PDB file of C-alpha atoms and ligand atoms in Angstrom:
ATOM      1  CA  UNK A  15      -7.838  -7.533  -9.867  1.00 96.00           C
ATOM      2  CA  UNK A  16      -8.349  -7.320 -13.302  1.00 95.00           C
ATOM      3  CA  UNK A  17      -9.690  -4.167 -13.691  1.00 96.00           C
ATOM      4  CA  UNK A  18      -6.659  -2.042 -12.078  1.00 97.00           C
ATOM      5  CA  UNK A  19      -4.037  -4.530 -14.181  1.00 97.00           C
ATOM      6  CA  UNK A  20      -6.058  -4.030 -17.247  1.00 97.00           C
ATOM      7  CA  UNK A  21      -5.122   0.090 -15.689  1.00 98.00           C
ATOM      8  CA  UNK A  22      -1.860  -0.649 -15.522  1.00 98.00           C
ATOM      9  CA  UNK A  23      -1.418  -2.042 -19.007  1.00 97.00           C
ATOM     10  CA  UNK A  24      -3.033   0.804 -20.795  1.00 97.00           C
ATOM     11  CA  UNK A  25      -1.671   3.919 -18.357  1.00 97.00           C
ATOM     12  CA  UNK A  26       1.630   2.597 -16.535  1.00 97.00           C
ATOM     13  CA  UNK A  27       4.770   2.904 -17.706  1.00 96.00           C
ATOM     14  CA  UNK A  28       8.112   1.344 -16.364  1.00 96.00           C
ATOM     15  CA  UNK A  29      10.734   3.767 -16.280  1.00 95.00           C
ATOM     16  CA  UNK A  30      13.055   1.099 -15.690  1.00 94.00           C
ATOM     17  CA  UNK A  31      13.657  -2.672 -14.058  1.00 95.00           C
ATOM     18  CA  UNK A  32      12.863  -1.487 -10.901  1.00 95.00           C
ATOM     19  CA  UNK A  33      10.174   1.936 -10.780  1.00 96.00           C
ATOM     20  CA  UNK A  34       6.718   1.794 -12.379  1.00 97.00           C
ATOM     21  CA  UNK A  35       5.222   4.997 -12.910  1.00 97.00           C
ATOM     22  CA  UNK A  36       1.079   5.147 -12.640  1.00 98.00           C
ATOM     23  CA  UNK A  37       0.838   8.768 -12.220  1.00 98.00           C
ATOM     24  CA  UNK A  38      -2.282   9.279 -14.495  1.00 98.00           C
ATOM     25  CA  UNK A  39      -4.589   7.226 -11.773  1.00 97.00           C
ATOM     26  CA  UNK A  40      -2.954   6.414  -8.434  1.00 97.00           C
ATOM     27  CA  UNK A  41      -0.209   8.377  -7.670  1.00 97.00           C
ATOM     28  CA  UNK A  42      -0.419  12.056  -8.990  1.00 97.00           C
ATOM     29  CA  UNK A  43      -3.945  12.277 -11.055  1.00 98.00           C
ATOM     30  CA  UNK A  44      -6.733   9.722  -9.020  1.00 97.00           C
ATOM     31  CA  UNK A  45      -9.261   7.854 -10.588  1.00 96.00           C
ATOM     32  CA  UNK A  46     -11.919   7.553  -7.932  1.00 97.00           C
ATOM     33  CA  UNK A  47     -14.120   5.242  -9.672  1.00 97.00           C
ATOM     34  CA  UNK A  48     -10.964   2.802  -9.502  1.00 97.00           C
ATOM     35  CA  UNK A  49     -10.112   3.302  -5.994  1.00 97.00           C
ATOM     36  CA  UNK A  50     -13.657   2.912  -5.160  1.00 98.00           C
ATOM     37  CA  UNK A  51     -13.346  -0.606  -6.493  1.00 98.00           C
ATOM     38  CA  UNK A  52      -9.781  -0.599  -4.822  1.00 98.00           C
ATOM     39  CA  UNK A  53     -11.286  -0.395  -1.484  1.00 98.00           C
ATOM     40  CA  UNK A  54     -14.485  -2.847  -1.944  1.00 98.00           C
ATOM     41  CA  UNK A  55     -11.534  -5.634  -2.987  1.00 98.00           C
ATOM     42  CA  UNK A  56      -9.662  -4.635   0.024  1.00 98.00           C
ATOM     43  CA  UNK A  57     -12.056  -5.316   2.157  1.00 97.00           C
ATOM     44  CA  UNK A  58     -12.983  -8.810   0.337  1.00 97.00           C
ATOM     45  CA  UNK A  59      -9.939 -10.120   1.291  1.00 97.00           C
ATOM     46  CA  UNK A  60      -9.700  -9.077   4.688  1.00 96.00           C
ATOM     47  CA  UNK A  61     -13.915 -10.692   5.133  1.00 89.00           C
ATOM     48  CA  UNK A  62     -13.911 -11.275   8.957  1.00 91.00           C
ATOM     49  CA  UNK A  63     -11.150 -10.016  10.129  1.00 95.00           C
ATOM     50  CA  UNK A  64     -12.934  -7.624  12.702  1.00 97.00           C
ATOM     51  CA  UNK A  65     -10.745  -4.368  11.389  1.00 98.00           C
ATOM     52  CA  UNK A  66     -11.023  -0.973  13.847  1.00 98.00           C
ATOM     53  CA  UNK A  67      -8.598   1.522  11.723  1.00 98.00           C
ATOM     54  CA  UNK A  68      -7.127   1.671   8.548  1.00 98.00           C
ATOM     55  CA  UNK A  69      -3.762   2.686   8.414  1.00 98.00           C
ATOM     56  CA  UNK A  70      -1.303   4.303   5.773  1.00 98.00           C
ATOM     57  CA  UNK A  71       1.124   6.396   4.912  1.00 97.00           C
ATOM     58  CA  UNK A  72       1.349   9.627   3.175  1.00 96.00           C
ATOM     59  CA  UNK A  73       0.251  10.434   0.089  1.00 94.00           C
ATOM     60  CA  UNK A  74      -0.260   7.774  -2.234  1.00 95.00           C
ATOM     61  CA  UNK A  75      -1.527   5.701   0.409  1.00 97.00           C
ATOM     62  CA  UNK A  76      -4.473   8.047   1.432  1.00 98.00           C
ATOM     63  CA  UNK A  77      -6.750   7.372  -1.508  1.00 98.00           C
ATOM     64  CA  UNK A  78      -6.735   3.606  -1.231  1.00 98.00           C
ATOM     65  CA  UNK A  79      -6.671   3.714   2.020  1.00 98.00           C
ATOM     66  CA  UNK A  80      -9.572   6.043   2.548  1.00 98.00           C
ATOM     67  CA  UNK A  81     -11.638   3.941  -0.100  1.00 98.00           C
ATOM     68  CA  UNK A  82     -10.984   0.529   2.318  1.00 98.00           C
ATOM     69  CA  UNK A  83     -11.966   2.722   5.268  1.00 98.00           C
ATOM     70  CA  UNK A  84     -15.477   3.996   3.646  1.00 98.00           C
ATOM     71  CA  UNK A  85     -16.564  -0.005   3.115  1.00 97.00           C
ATOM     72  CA  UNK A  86     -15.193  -1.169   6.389  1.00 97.00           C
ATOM     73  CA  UNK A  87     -16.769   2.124   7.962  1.00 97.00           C
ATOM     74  CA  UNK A  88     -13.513   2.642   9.870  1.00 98.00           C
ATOM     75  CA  UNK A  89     -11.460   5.830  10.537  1.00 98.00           C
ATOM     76  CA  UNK A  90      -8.464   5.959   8.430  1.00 98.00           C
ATOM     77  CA  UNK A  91      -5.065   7.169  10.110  1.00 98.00           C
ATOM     78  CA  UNK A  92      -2.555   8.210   7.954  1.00 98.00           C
ATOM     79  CA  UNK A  93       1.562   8.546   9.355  1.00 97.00           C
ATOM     80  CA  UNK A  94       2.736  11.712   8.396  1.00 95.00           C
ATOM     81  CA  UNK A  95       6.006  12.083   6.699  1.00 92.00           C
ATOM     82  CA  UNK A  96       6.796  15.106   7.845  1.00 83.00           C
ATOM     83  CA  UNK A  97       6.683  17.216  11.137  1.00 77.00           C
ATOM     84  CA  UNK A  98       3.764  18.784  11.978  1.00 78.00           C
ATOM     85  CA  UNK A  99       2.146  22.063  13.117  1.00 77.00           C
ATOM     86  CA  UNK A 100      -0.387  21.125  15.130  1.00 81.00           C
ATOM     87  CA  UNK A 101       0.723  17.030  15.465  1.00 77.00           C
ATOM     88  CA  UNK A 102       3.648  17.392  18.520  1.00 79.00           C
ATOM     89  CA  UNK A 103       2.914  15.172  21.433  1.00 84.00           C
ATOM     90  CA  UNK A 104       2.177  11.932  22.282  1.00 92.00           C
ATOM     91  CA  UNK A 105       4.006  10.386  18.999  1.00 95.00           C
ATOM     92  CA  UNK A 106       4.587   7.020  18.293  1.00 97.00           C
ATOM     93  CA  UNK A 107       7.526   7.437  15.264  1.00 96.00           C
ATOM     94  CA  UNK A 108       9.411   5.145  13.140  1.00 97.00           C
ATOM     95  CA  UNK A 109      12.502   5.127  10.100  1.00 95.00           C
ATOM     96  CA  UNK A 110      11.361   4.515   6.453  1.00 95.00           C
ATOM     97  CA  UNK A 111      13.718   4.291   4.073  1.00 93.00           C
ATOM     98  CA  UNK A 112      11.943   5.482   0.856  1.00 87.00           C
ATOM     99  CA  UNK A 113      13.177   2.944  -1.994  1.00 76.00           C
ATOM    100  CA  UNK A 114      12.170   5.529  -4.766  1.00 81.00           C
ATOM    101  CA  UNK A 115      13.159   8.913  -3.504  1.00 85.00           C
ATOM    102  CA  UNK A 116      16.387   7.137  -1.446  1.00 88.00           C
ATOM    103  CA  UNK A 117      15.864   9.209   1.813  1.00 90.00           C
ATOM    104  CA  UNK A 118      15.314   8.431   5.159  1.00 92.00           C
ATOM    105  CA  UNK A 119      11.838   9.489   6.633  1.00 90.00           C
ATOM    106  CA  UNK A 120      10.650   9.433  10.583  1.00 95.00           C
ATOM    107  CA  UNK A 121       7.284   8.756  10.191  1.00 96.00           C
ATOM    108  CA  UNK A 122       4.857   9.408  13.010  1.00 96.00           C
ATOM    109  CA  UNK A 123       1.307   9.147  14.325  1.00 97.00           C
ATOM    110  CA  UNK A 124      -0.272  10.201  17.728  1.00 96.00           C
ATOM    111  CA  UNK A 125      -1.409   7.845  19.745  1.00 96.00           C
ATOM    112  CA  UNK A 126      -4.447   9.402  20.392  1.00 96.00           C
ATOM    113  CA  UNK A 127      -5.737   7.389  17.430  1.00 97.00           C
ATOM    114  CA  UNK A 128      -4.061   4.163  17.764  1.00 97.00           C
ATOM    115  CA  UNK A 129      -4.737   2.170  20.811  1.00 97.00           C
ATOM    116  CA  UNK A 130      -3.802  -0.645  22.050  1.00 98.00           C
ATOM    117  CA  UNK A 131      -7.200  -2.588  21.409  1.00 95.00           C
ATOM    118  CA  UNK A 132      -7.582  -1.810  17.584  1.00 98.00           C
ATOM    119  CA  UNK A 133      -7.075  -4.691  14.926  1.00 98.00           C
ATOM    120  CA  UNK A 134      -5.190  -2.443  12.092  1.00 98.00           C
ATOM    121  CA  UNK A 135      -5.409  -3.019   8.232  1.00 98.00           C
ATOM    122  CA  UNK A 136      -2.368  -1.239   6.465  1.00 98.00           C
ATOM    123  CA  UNK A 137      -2.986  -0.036   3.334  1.00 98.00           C
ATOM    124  CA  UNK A 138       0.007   1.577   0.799  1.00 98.00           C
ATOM    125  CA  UNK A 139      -0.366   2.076  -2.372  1.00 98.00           C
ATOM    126  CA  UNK A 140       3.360   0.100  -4.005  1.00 98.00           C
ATOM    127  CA  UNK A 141       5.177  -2.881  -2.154  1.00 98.00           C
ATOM    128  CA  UNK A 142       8.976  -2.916  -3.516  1.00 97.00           C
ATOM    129  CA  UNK A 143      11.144  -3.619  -0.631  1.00 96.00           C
ATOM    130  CA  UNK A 144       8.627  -3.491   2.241  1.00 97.00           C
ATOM    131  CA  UNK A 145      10.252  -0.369   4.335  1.00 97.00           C
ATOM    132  CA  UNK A 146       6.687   1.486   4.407  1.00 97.00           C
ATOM    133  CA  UNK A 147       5.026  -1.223   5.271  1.00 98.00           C
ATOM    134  CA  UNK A 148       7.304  -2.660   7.801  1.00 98.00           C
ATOM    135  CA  UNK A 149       7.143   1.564   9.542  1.00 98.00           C
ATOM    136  CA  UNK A 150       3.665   0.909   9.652  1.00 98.00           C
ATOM    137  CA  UNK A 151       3.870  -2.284  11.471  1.00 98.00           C
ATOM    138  CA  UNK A 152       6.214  -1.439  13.834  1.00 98.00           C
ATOM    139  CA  UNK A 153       4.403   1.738  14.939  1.00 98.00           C
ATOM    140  CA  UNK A 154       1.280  -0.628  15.885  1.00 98.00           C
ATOM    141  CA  UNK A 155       3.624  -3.113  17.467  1.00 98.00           C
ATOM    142  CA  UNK A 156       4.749   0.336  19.804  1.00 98.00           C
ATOM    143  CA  UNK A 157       1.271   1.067  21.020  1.00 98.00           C
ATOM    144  CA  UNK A 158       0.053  -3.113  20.932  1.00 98.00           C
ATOM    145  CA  UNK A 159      -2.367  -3.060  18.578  1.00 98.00           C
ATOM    146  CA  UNK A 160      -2.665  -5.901  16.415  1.00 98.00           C
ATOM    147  CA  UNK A 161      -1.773  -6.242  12.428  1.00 98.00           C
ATOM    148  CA  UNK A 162      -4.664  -8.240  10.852  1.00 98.00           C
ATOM    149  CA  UNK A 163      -3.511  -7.554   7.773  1.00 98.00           C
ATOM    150  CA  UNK A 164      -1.328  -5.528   4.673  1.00 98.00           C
ATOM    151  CA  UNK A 165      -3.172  -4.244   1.452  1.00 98.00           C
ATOM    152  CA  UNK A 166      -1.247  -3.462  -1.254  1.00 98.00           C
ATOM    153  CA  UNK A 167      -2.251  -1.991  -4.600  1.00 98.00           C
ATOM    154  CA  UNK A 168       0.985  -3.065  -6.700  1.00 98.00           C
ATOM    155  CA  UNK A 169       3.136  -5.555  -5.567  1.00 98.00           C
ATOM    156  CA  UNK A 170       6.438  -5.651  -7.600  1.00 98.00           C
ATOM    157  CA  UNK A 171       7.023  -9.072  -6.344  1.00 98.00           C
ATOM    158  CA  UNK A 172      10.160  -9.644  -7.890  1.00 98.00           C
ATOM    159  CA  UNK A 173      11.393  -7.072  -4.873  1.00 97.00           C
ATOM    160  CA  UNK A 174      12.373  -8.605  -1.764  1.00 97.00           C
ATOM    161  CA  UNK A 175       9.105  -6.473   0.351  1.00 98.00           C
ATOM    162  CA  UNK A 176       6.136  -9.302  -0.249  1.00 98.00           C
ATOM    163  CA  UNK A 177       8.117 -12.632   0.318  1.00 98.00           C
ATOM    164  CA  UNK A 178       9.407 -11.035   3.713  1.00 98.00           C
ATOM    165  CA  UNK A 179       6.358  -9.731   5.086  1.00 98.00           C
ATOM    166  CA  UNK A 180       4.628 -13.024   4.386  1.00 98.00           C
ATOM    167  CA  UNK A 181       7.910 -15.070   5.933  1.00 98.00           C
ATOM    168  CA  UNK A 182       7.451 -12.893   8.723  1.00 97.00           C
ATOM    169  CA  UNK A 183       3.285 -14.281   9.164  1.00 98.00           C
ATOM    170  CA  UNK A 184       1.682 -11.183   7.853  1.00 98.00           C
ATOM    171  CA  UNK A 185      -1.533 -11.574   5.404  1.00 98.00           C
ATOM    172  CA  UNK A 186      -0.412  -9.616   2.312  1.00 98.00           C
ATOM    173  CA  UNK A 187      -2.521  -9.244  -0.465  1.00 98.00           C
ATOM    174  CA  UNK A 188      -1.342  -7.494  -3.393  1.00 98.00           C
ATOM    175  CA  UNK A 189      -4.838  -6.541  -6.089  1.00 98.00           C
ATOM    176  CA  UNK A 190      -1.936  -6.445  -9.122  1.00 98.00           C
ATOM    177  CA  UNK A 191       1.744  -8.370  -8.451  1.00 98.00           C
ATOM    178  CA  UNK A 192       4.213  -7.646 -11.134  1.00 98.00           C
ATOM    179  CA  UNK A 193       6.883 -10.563 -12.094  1.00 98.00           C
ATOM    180  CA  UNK A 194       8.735  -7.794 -14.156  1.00 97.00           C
ATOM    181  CA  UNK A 195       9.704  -4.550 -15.529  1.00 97.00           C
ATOM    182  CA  UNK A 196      11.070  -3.442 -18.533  1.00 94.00           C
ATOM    183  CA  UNK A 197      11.067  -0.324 -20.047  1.00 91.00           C
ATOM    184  CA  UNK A 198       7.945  -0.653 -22.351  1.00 88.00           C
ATOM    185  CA  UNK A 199       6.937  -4.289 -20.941  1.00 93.00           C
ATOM    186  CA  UNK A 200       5.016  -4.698 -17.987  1.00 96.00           C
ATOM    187  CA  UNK A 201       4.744  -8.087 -16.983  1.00 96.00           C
ATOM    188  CA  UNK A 202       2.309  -9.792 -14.080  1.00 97.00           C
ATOM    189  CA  UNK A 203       2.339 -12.962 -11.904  1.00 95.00           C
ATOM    190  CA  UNK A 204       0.579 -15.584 -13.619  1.00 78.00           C
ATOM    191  CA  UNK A 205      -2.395 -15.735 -11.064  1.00 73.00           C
ATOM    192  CA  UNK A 206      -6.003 -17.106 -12.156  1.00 61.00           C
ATOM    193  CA  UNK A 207      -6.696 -15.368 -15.166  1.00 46.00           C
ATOM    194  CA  UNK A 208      -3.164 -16.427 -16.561  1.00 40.00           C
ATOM    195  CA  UNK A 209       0.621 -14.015 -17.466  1.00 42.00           C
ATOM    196  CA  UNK A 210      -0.713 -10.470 -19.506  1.00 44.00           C
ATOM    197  CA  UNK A 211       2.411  -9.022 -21.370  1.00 44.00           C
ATOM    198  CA  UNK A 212       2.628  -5.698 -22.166  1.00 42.00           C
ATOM    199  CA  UNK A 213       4.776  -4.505 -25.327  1.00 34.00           C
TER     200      UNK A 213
HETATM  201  P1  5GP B 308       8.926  -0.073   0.056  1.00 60.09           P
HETATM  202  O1  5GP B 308       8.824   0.667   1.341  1.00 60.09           O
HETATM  203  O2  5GP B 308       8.085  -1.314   0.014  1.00 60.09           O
HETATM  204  O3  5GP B 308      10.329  -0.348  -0.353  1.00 60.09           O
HETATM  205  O4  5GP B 308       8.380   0.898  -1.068  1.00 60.09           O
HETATM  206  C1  5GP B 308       7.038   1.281  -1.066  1.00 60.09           C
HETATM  207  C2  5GP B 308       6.889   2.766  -1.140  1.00 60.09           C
HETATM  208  O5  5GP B 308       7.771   3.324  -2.118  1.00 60.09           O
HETATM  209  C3  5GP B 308       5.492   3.106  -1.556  1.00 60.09           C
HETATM  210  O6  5GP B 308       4.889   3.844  -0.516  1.00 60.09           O
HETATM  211  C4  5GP B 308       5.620   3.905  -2.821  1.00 60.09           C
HETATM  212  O7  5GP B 308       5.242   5.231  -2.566  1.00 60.09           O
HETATM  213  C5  5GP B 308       7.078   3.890  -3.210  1.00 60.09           C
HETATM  214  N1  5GP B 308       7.376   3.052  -4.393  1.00 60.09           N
HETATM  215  C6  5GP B 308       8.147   1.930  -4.416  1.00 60.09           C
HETATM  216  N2  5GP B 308       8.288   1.458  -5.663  1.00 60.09           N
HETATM  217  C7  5GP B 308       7.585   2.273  -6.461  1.00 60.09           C
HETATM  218  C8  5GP B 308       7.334   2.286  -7.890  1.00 60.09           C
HETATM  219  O8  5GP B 308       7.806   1.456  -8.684  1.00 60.09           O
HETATM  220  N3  5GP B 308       6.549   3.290  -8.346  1.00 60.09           N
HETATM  221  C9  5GP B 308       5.999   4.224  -7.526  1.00 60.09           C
HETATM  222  N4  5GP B 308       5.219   5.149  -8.088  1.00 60.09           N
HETATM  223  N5  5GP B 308       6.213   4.251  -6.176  1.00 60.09           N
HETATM  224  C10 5GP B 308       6.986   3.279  -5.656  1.00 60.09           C
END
């Protein structure tokens, strides 16, 4: 999508090989007209695929993930991170280890929301080594809903998340996959429109 990698040259910033920072639109500051055209290429590439819920994971995944769920006109269910006031029974959980932060998280969400009838899009908003992603799936495997698919704003492909997921017969599609990081270069997978290097 060139729009967000054309976003990603001009705002992100790799703190290092591995972590890309993109505070100043996705993950801190939003830009809504972005994620509005986030969401409409979300649901291009998931055309057909008779989606009931979106689901993510808090927070960076919510504003993605509510933009997919406006187009598809689908609720959007986000797992919670963290226990909950008012969220305490019937809860489907599972363990995320969080590649950036390096801590364990059980993430939950109620069942009352995911049945076992619903076709489920997951949405997050980075893929590194596919934890998140993998919670997410595992938490609709629990209840028997189906995974038709997992969106991903930016894919750092050259982490071990996207080729797994796909060897494992998930649709992932990535809107911006990164080949690599350096600090100061941001380099993408050559896809249609050809490699963009970032000095
Ligand atoms: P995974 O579970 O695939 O290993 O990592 C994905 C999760 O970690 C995402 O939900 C995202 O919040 C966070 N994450 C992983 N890599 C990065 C990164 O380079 N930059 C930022 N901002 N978040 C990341």
């Amino acid at each position: 999508m060139q729009l967000l990698k054309e976003k990603i040259l001009s705002e992100g910033q790799a703190l290092s090989k591995d972590i890309l920072k993109v505070d100043s639109f996705l993950n801190h500051q939003m830009d809504p007209v972005l994620m509005k055209e986030i969401g409409k290429e979300f649901v291009k590439r998931f055309a057909h695929k008779e989606i009931t819920k979106v689901l993510t994971i808090e927070s960076s995944g919510i504003g993605p993930g509510l933009m997919a769920a406006l187009e598809l006109d689908v609720p959007l269910i986000f797992a919670r991170k963290r226990k909950s006031l008012t969220l305490t029974e019937g809860l489907v959980t599972a363990s995320v280890h969080s590649f950036t932060k390096k801590e364990t998280n059980t993430i939950s969400v109620s069942d009352k929301y995911i049945k076992a009838r619903d076709k489920v899009l997951i949405i997050d908003d980075f893929l590194a080594v596919g934890q998140a992603a993998r919670g997410l799936a595992d938490i609709c495997k629990q209840v028997g809903a189906e995974v038709v698919g997992i969106g991903i704003v930016i894919e750092k492909a050259f982490q071990s998340g996207g080729k797994d997921l796909r060897d494992q017969g998930f649709q992932v599609e990535s809107l911006a996959r990164i080949k690599e990081l350096n600090v100061g270069q941001i380099t993408f997978i050559e896809e249609r429109e050809g490699a963009i290097v970032h000095v």
